[in-house]
Tab-separated table of C-alpha atoms and ligand atoms in Angstrom:
chain	number	residue	atom	x	y	z
A	1	MET	CA	0.000	0.000	0.000
A	2	LYS	CA	2.784	2.340	0.985
A	3	LYS	CA	4.569	1.428	-2.234
A	4	LEU	CA	1.460	2.153	-4.239
A	5	LEU	CA	1.006	5.494	-2.503
A	6	PHE	CA	4.591	6.392	-3.248
A	7	ALA	CA	4.185	5.349	-6.878
A	8	THR	CA	1.036	7.447	-7.185
A	9	ALA	CA	2.718	10.413	-5.548
A	10	PHE	CA	5.703	10.012	-7.847
A	11	ALA	CA	3.483	9.770	-10.930
A	12	LEU	CA	1.628	12.881	-9.815
A	13	PHE	CA	4.919	14.670	-9.247
A	14	LEU	CA	6.088	13.690	-12.727
A	15	PHE	CA	2.777	14.733	-14.273
A	16	ASN	CA	2.839	18.108	-12.577
A	17	HIS	CA	6.491	18.528	-13.326
A	18	VAL	CA	6.012	17.890	-17.047
A	19	GLN	CA	3.013	20.234	-17.088
A	20	ALA	CA	4.893	22.966	-15.282
A	21	GLN	CA	7.724	22.603	-17.766
A	22	ASP	CA	5.315	23.230	-20.651
A	23	SER	CA	4.007	26.490	-19.325
A	24	ALA	CA	7.450	27.579	-18.089
A	25	TYR	CA	8.748	27.320	-21.662
A	26	ALA	CA	5.695	29.136	-23.027
A	27	ARG	CA	6.101	31.847	-20.409
A	28	SER	CA	9.739	32.358	-21.422
A	29	ILE	CA	8.709	32.889	-25.049
A	30	VAL	CA	5.899	35.298	-24.096
A	31	LYS	CA	8.310	37.208	-21.878
A	32	ALA	CA	10.957	37.553	-24.576
A	33	LEU	CA	8.524	38.562	-27.324
A	34	SER	CA	6.676	41.115	-25.225
A	35	SER	CA	9.844	42.732	-23.885
A	36	GLU	CA	10.669	46.338	-24.799
A	37	ARG	CA	13.596	45.338	-26.974
A	38	MET	CA	11.084	43.949	-29.507
A	39	TYR	CA	9.420	47.400	-29.917
A	40	GLY	CA	5.966	45.867	-30.166
A	41	ARG	CA	7.064	43.646	-33.093
A	42	GLY	CA	5.859	45.979	-35.821
A	43	ALA	CA	7.497	48.213	-38.424
A	44	SER	CA	8.740	50.759	-35.857
A	45	TYR	CA	12.455	50.182	-35.288
A	46	HIS	CA	12.098	46.939	-37.283
A	47	GLY	CA	10.681	45.276	-34.196
A	48	ASP	CA	9.262	42.487	-36.346
A	49	SER	CA	12.726	41.609	-37.658
A	50	ILE	CA	14.186	41.579	-34.136
A	51	ALA	CA	11.456	39.122	-33.106
A	52	ALA	CA	12.010	37.039	-36.261
A	53	GLU	CA	15.704	36.713	-35.498
A	54	PHE	CA	14.919	35.548	-31.973
A	55	LEU	CA	12.388	32.985	-33.233
A	56	ALA	CA	14.637	31.670	-36.016
A	57	ASN	CA	17.421	31.125	-33.478
A	58	GLU	CA	14.982	29.401	-31.163
A	59	MET	CA	13.763	27.106	-33.958
A	60	LYS	CA	17.380	26.158	-34.647
A	61	ARG	CA	18.129	25.628	-30.959
A	62	ILE	CA	15.213	23.240	-30.395
A	63	GLY	CA	16.120	21.224	-33.490
A	64	LEU	CA	13.674	22.250	-36.232
A	65	LEU	CA	14.747	21.961	-39.870
A	66	PRO	CA	14.489	25.166	-41.917
A	67	LEU	CA	11.884	25.418	-44.682
A	68	GLN	CA	13.832	28.392	-46.097
A	69	VAL	CA	17.397	29.628	-45.656
A	70	ASN	CA	17.747	30.768	-42.033
A	71	TYR	CA	14.086	29.793	-41.448
A	72	LYS	CA	12.967	33.088	-43.012
A	73	GLN	CA	10.536	33.639	-45.861
A	74	TYR	CA	11.000	37.280	-46.921
A	75	TYR	CA	8.310	39.449	-48.469
A	76	THR	CA	7.466	43.160	-48.639
A	77	TYR	CA	4.406	45.288	-48.014
A	78	ASP	CA	3.528	48.959	-47.703
A	79	CYS	CA	2.958	50.200	-44.190
A	80	TYR	CA	3.675	52.991	-41.723
A	81	SER	CA	5.903	53.172	-38.696
A	82	LEU	CA	5.612	55.557	-35.770
A	83	GLU	CA	9.133	56.075	-34.457
A	84	GLY	CA	10.569	58.904	-32.403
A	85	PRO	CA	9.148	61.510	-30.037
A	86	ILE	CA	5.374	61.892	-30.064
A	87	SER	CA	3.497	64.789	-28.483
A	88	LEU	CA	0.262	66.712	-28.734
A	89	SER	CA	-0.674	69.765	-26.729
A	90	ILE	CA	-3.702	72.021	-26.878
A	91	ASN	CA	-3.490	75.518	-25.390
A	92	GLY	CA	-0.290	74.430	-23.703
A	93	THR	CA	-1.733	71.332	-22.028
A	94	GLU	CA	0.217	68.206	-22.895
A	95	LEU	CA	-1.970	65.172	-23.680
A	96	GLU	CA	-1.140	61.565	-22.992
A	97	PRO	CA	-0.593	59.390	-26.069
A	98	PHE	CA	-2.877	56.360	-26.375
A	99	ALA	CA	-4.926	57.183	-23.258
A	100	GLN	CA	-6.086	60.546	-24.631
A	101	TYR	CA	-5.337	60.425	-28.355
A	102	ARG	CA	-4.498	57.746	-30.921
A	103	VAL	CA	-3.065	57.689	-34.430
A	104	TYR	CA	-5.256	55.464	-36.512
A	105	SER	CA	-5.221	52.871	-39.242
A	106	THR	CA	-6.770	52.740	-42.685
A	107	ALA	CA	-10.212	51.675	-41.550
A	108	ARG	CA	-10.427	54.744	-39.383
A	109	GLN	CA	-8.421	57.134	-41.510
A	110	ALA	CA	-9.796	60.529	-42.277
A	111	THR	CA	-12.117	59.631	-45.132
A	112	PRO	CA	-14.195	62.488	-46.550
A	113	ALA	CA	-17.321	60.988	-44.964
A	114	LYS	CA	-15.632	60.729	-41.610
A	115	LEU	CA	-14.325	64.290	-41.793
A	116	GLU	CA	-17.761	65.546	-42.705
A	117	LYS	CA	-19.350	63.790	-39.760
A	118	ALA	CA	-16.828	64.964	-37.177
A	119	LYS	CA	-18.170	67.553	-34.745
A	120	TRP	CA	-14.702	68.986	-34.246
A	121	LYS	CA	-11.697	68.719	-36.559
A	122	LYS	CA	-8.464	70.481	-37.278
A	123	GLN	CA	-5.996	69.901	-40.093
A	124	LEU	CA	-2.522	69.312	-38.681
A	125	LYS	CA	-0.692	68.755	-41.976
A	126	ASP	CA	-1.574	68.108	-45.637
A	127	ASP	CA	-2.120	64.446	-44.887
A	128	MET	CA	-3.154	64.513	-41.237
A	129	TRP	CA	-6.308	65.498	-39.378
A	130	LEU	CA	-7.073	65.788	-35.691
A	131	ILE	CA	-10.641	64.705	-34.978
A	132	GLY	CA	-12.694	64.831	-31.787
A	133	VAL	CA	-14.477	61.593	-30.863
A	134	GLU	CA	-16.725	60.452	-28.040
A	135	GLN	CA	-14.714	57.306	-27.495
A	136	LEU	CA	-11.309	56.218	-28.761
A	137	ASP	CA	-11.521	53.091	-30.852
A	138	THR	CA	-9.396	49.925	-30.596
A	139	TYR	CA	-5.886	50.641	-31.814
A	140	SER	CA	-4.244	48.917	-34.767
A	141	PRO	CA	-1.258	49.847	-36.921
A	142	ILE	CA	-1.684	52.163	-39.873
A	143	VAL	CA	-1.636	50.281	-43.161
A	144	GLY	CA	-1.535	51.576	-46.651
A	145	PRO	CA	-1.540	53.123	-49.009
A	146	GLU	CA	-4.328	51.186	-50.636
A	147	ARG	CA	-6.322	54.305	-49.905
A	148	LYS	CA	-5.035	57.824	-50.172
A	149	ASP	CA	-7.026	59.169	-47.219
A	150	PRO	CA	-5.017	61.195	-44.741
A	151	VAL	CA	-3.959	59.833	-41.386
A	152	CYS	CA	-6.418	60.393	-38.590
A	153	VAL	CA	-5.427	61.387	-35.074
A	154	GLU	CA	-8.382	60.946	-32.762
A	155	ILE	CA	-8.747	62.799	-29.503
A	156	LEU	CA	-11.426	62.536	-26.832
A	157	ASP	CA	-14.072	65.259	-27.218
A	158	THR	CA	-13.951	65.994	-23.519
A	159	LEU	CA	-10.325	67.135	-23.793
A	160	ILE	CA	-10.984	69.823	-26.381
A	161	PRO	CA	-11.297	73.250	-24.740
A	162	LYS	CA	-14.111	75.609	-25.770
A	163	ARG	CA	-11.625	77.956	-27.370
A	164	VAL	CA	-8.734	76.222	-29.090
A	165	ARG	CA	-5.993	78.789	-29.387
A	166	LYS	CA	-2.912	76.740	-30.061
A	167	ILE	CA	-2.235	73.150	-31.101
A	168	LYS	CA	1.293	71.798	-31.055
A	169	ALA	CA	1.664	68.355	-32.555
A	170	GLU	CA	4.564	66.070	-33.263
A	171	ILE	CA	3.146	62.882	-34.736
A	172	PRO	CA	6.012	60.826	-36.225
A	173	VAL	CA	4.195	58.896	-38.970
A	174	GLN	CA	6.592	57.519	-41.596
A	175	PHE	CA	5.429	55.756	-44.731
A	176	ARG	CA	7.406	52.614	-45.577
A	177	HIS	CA	7.167	51.574	-49.225
A	178	ASN	CA	8.050	47.898	-49.764
A	179	TYR	CA	8.865	47.401	-46.126
A	180	LYS	CA	10.842	44.155	-45.839
A	181	SER	CA	9.462	41.655	-43.383
A	182	GLN	CA	9.564	37.894	-42.985
A	183	ASN	CA	7.713	34.786	-41.909
A	184	VAL	CA	9.654	32.287	-39.813
A	185	VAL	CA	9.175	28.647	-40.815
A	186	GLY	CA	10.549	25.282	-39.710
A	187	TYR	CA	9.553	21.629	-39.584
A	188	VAL	CA	10.187	18.208	-38.084
A	189	ARG	CA	10.222	15.216	-40.419
A	190	GLY	CA	7.704	12.603	-39.368
A	191	VAL	CA	7.254	8.895	-40.011
A	192	ILE	CA	4.975	9.788	-42.931
A	193	ASP	CA	4.926	12.658	-45.451
A	194	SER	CA	1.472	13.733	-44.489
A	195	MET	CA	1.630	17.022	-42.599
A	196	ILE	CA	0.085	18.767	-39.640
A	197	VAL	CA	0.697	22.524	-39.689
A	198	PHE	CA	0.597	24.918	-36.735
A	199	THR	CA	0.660	28.657	-37.341
A	200	ALA	CA	0.612	31.888	-35.325
A	201	HIS	CA	1.402	35.529	-36.002
A	202	TYR	CA	4.351	36.945	-34.097
A	203	ASP	CA	3.929	40.595	-35.112
A	204	HIS	CA	1.949	43.117	-33.098
A	205	CYS	CA	1.069	46.825	-33.171
A	206	GLY	CA	4.615	48.185	-32.864
A	207	THR	CA	4.935	51.568	-31.183
A	208	MET	CA	2.890	54.766	-31.247
A	209	GLY	CA	5.949	56.960	-31.122
A	210	ASP	CA	8.461	56.590	-28.324
A	211	GLY	CA	5.726	57.157	-25.758
A	212	VAL	CA	3.826	53.912	-26.296
A	213	ILE	CA	4.963	50.332	-26.878
A	214	PHE	CA	2.430	47.582	-27.485
A	215	PRO	CA	3.815	44.422	-25.839
A	216	GLY	CA	1.224	42.044	-27.368
A	217	ALA	CA	1.590	39.244	-24.837
A	218	HIS	CA	-1.885	37.839	-25.428
A	219	ASP	CA	-1.876	39.034	-29.059
A	220	ASN	CA	-0.029	36.999	-30.044
A	221	ALA	CA	3.143	36.145	-28.142
A	222	SER	CA	0.951	33.549	-26.420
A	223	GLY	CA	-0.021	31.803	-29.672
A	224	VAL	CA	3.609	31.801	-30.807
A	225	ALA	CA	4.596	30.318	-27.442
A	226	ALA	CA	2.086	27.488	-27.892
A	227	VAL	CA	3.317	26.781	-31.432
A	228	MET	CA	6.964	26.836	-30.321
A	229	ASP	CA	6.122	24.518	-27.425
A	230	LEU	CA	4.527	22.060	-29.863
A	231	ALA	CA	7.595	22.423	-32.085
A	232	ARG	CA	9.860	21.643	-29.159
A	233	MET	CA	7.852	18.524	-28.317
A	234	ALA	CA	7.820	17.393	-31.965
A	235	ALA	CA	11.581	17.890	-32.297
A	236	ALA	CA	12.210	15.800	-29.186
A	237	GLN	CA	10.557	12.739	-30.725
A	238	LYS	CA	9.974	11.191	-34.139
A	239	PRO	CA	6.403	12.377	-34.711
A	240	TYR	CA	4.055	10.262	-36.797
A	241	TYR	CA	3.016	13.177	-39.010
A	242	THR	CA	5.517	15.602	-40.479
A	243	MET	CA	5.046	18.708	-38.362
A	244	VAL	CA	5.302	22.173	-39.919
A	245	PHE	CA	5.485	25.392	-37.886
A	246	MET	CA	4.848	28.784	-39.494
A	247	LEU	CA	5.082	32.116	-37.702
A	248	PHE	CA	3.820	35.118	-39.639
A	249	SER	CA	4.378	38.851	-39.536
A	250	GLY	CA	2.091	41.549	-40.970
A	251	GLU	CA	-1.066	40.131	-39.377
A	252	GLU	CA	-1.998	43.332	-37.616
A	253	SER	CA	-1.570	45.199	-40.910
A	254	GLY	CA	-4.099	43.013	-42.699
A	255	LEU	CA	-2.887	39.381	-42.676
A	256	LYS	CA	0.030	40.269	-44.958
A	257	GLY	CA	2.538	37.545	-44.030
A	258	SER	CA	0.087	34.647	-44.138
A	259	LYS	CA	-1.296	35.827	-47.493
A	260	TYR	CA	2.211	35.756	-48.910
A	261	ALA	CA	2.920	32.348	-47.348
A	262	ALA	CA	-0.330	30.859	-48.634
A	263	GLU	CA	0.226	32.166	-52.167
A	264	ASN	CA	3.917	31.248	-52.246
A	265	PRO	CA	3.702	27.790	-50.714
A	266	LEU	CA	6.667	26.085	-49.111
A	267	ILE	CA	4.664	22.878	-48.646
A	268	ASP	CA	2.365	20.683	-50.724
A	269	TYR	CA	-1.169	21.509	-49.586
A	270	ASN	CA	-2.436	18.136	-50.835
A	271	LYS	CA	-0.412	16.510	-48.074
A	272	VAL	CA	-1.760	18.672	-45.259
A	273	LYS	CA	-4.043	16.748	-42.900
A	274	PHE	CA	-4.985	19.983	-41.160
A	275	LEU	CA	-3.690	23.459	-40.335
A	276	CYS	CA	-4.366	24.968	-36.915
A	277	ASN	CA	-3.777	28.678	-36.362
A	278	ILE	CA	-3.468	29.872	-32.764
A	279	ASP	CA	-4.082	33.560	-32.017
A	280	LEU	CA	-4.838	34.982	-28.516
A	281	PHE	CA	-3.956	32.127	-26.163
A	282	CYS	CA	-3.482	33.779	-22.747
A	283	GLY	CA	-7.112	33.619	-21.668
A	284	GLY	CA	-9.640	30.812	-21.654
A	285	ASP	CA	-11.886	31.236	-18.607
A	286	ASP	CA	-14.854	31.044	-20.983
A	287	GLY	CA	-13.441	28.260	-23.142
A	288	ILE	CA	-12.231	28.032	-26.726
A	289	MET	CA	-13.620	29.425	-29.959
A	290	ILE	CA	-12.876	27.814	-33.295
A	291	PHE	CA	-13.354	29.723	-36.537
A	292	ASN	CA	-13.977	27.839	-39.774
A	293	ALA	CA	-15.298	24.932	-37.729
A	294	LYS	CA	-18.362	24.260	-39.856
A	295	SER	CA	-17.107	23.511	-43.368
A	296	GLU	CA	-17.202	20.018	-44.821
A	297	LYS	CA	-13.402	19.842	-44.556
A	298	THR	CA	-13.084	21.134	-40.997
A	299	LYS	CA	-16.195	19.921	-39.162
A	300	PRO	CA	-14.613	16.490	-38.407
A	301	LEU	CA	-11.680	18.286	-36.788
A	302	TYR	CA	-14.011	20.402	-34.679
A	303	ASP	CA	-15.923	17.262	-33.645
A	304	GLN	CA	-12.654	15.648	-32.641
A	305	ILE	CA	-11.677	18.616	-30.463
A	306	LYS	CA	-15.121	18.618	-28.926
A	307	SER	CA	-14.962	14.947	-28.041
A	308	LEU	CA	-11.449	15.380	-26.599
A	309	ASN	CA	-12.909	18.111	-24.436
A	310	ASP	CA	-15.856	15.959	-23.390
A	311	GLU	CA	-13.264	13.488	-22.152
A	312	THR	CA	-10.902	15.937	-20.426
A	313	HIS	CA	-13.234	18.828	-19.480
A	314	ALA	CA	-10.334	21.145	-20.252
A	315	ALA	CA	-12.515	23.965	-21.602
A	316	LYS	CA	-15.833	25.276	-20.340
A	317	GLU	CA	-17.078	25.356	-23.910
A	318	ILE	CA	-15.817	24.746	-27.457
A	319	ARG	CA	-17.679	27.179	-29.643
A	320	ALA	CA	-17.897	26.732	-33.438
A	321	ARG	CA	-17.906	29.676	-35.837
A	322	ASP	CA	-18.003	30.084	-39.620
A	323	ASN	CA	-14.932	31.073	-41.575
A	324	SER	CA	-13.792	34.682	-41.299
A	325	ALA	CA	-10.824	36.747	-42.506
A	326	ASN	CA	-9.959	37.537	-38.895
A	327	SER	CA	-6.639	35.699	-38.640
A	328	ASP	CA	-3.954	33.877	-40.616
A	329	HIS	CA	-5.774	30.588	-41.211
A	330	TYR	CA	-7.993	32.441	-43.689
A	331	TRP	CA	-5.805	32.322	-46.818
A	332	PHE	CA	-4.952	28.661	-46.252
A	333	SER	CA	-8.600	27.656	-45.971
A	334	ASN	CA	-8.718	27.846	-49.797
A	335	TYR	CA	-6.148	25.079	-50.011
A	336	CYS	CA	-6.384	22.744	-47.022
A	337	PRO	CA	-8.517	22.144	-43.896
A	338	SER	CA	-7.643	25.182	-41.765
A	339	ILE	CA	-9.039	26.264	-38.444
A	340	PHE	CA	-8.370	29.204	-36.142
A	341	LEU	CA	-8.366	28.562	-32.416
A	342	LEU	CA	-8.533	31.287	-29.765
A	343	THR	CA	-9.207	31.411	-26.058
A	344	MET	CA	-12.337	33.180	-24.812
A	345	GLY	CA	-12.365	35.273	-21.636
A	346	GLN	CA	-9.693	36.164	-19.094
A	347	PRO	CA	-6.944	36.168	-17.924
A	348	TYR	CA	-5.103	38.610	-20.169
A	349	GLY	CA	-4.011	42.238	-19.883
A	350	GLY	CA	-5.898	43.949	-22.685
A	351	TYR	CA	-6.511	43.958	-26.406
A	352	HIS	CA	-4.243	46.149	-28.563
A	353	GLU	CA	-3.305	48.079	-25.455
A	354	PRO	CA	-0.011	48.832	-23.697
A	355	ALA	CA	-1.491	46.813	-20.817
A	356	ASP	CA	-1.263	43.537	-22.782
A	357	LYS	CA	1.867	42.619	-20.835
A	358	CYS	CA	3.516	39.334	-19.946
A	359	GLU	CA	2.680	39.800	-16.243
A	360	SER	CA	-1.014	40.115	-17.065
A	361	CYS	CA	-0.981	37.115	-19.354
A	362	GLY	CA	-2.451	34.402	-17.168
A	363	LEU	CA	-1.862	31.347	-19.358
A	364	GLY	CA	-4.244	29.943	-16.768
A	365	HIS	CA	-5.599	27.213	-19.018
A	366	TYR	CA	-2.407	26.662	-20.954
A	367	ASN	CA	-1.566	23.162	-19.768
A	368	ALA	CA	-5.091	21.817	-20.028
A	369	TYR	CA	-5.584	23.187	-23.541
A	370	MET	CA	-2.170	22.062	-24.693
A	371	GLN	CA	-2.895	18.504	-23.570
A	372	MET	CA	-5.819	18.511	-25.975
A	373	ILE	CA	-3.893	20.078	-28.834
A	374	LYS	CA	-1.033	17.626	-28.356
A	375	ARG	CA	-3.446	14.722	-28.711
A	376	LEU	CA	-4.940	16.323	-31.795
A	377	ALA	CA	-1.443	16.463	-33.294
A	378	PHE	CA	-0.506	12.893	-32.270
A	379	LEU	CA	2.282	14.278	-30.092
A	380	ASP	CA	1.018	12.784	-26.868
B	1	LIG	ZN1	-4.246	41.760	-32.969
């Protein structure tokens, strides 16, 4: 009996130990990617390239084979960066970037209709307007120049004095034509050629001038951490399926990296059993949501995840959604069964906010969810 108790205790210790190891590795990746030296992993200060270098080195270190020289698939796109000092003052009162004003992306740029509707507006430069709004919208990087509309700086209505005498603005928006970025890709050869692909975007919103860095722990250092953890497990064994790991940039600027990867394939889509994209993995109190879970090609995969969950009770709920161009799986869904998995609910620090930090990233359901994903990928 004593022996049995000891054996049980030892097994439990091992189980917990292995689990702790998983999330400790994931945490280390989230911490590195969301650190200030990555500049929010966008175009500002080439933060995306700094992150790519880190991830390529990590892929090499854990034993992945490169799918491209140095694990990097280069491509270019047009975008903006916001580097250098940023400031805005009205009648001599300095305003706080992000909390009180934000420099916005294409969707919210100063279109003629938007300018017409604005109750209060002021032209700052030829291509830049300051607009009063009731509520600041969710931040995302400026993309372009598919549209020629000027950049839009939004400020809370309540902060605009009755008589505006003097506006002083330094908004360091720089257009980057053919900005060079890269996806980071590696694989582990399996027993068979048939492939399972895991993807995540490693880029985030960059900086809004030197005053604001977006750490992007939840979005999506956490998804990258999960993919790298799976990569590490695959590299430590001979997996049954060939395992491919793709980390994209340009997601926050309109799914740029994944579009390029999907249209310039490094793998044979006919051999892909399924592709699983992970984006926003810190939370999970409310369960898991799966996009593109209802098509003929992907419904069996959703059913499999659901039955794994019925067995393990890892997630409160596994919710199925139709396909949507809301993350990197989207372009691949034309070619192979592709789903997008995200966690619903807390704990995480914020969405597209400076508060989305590593410390606020709970990873509270990480081990339980990863157990399920590992089984899905035959890595258990
Ligand atoms: Zn995002």
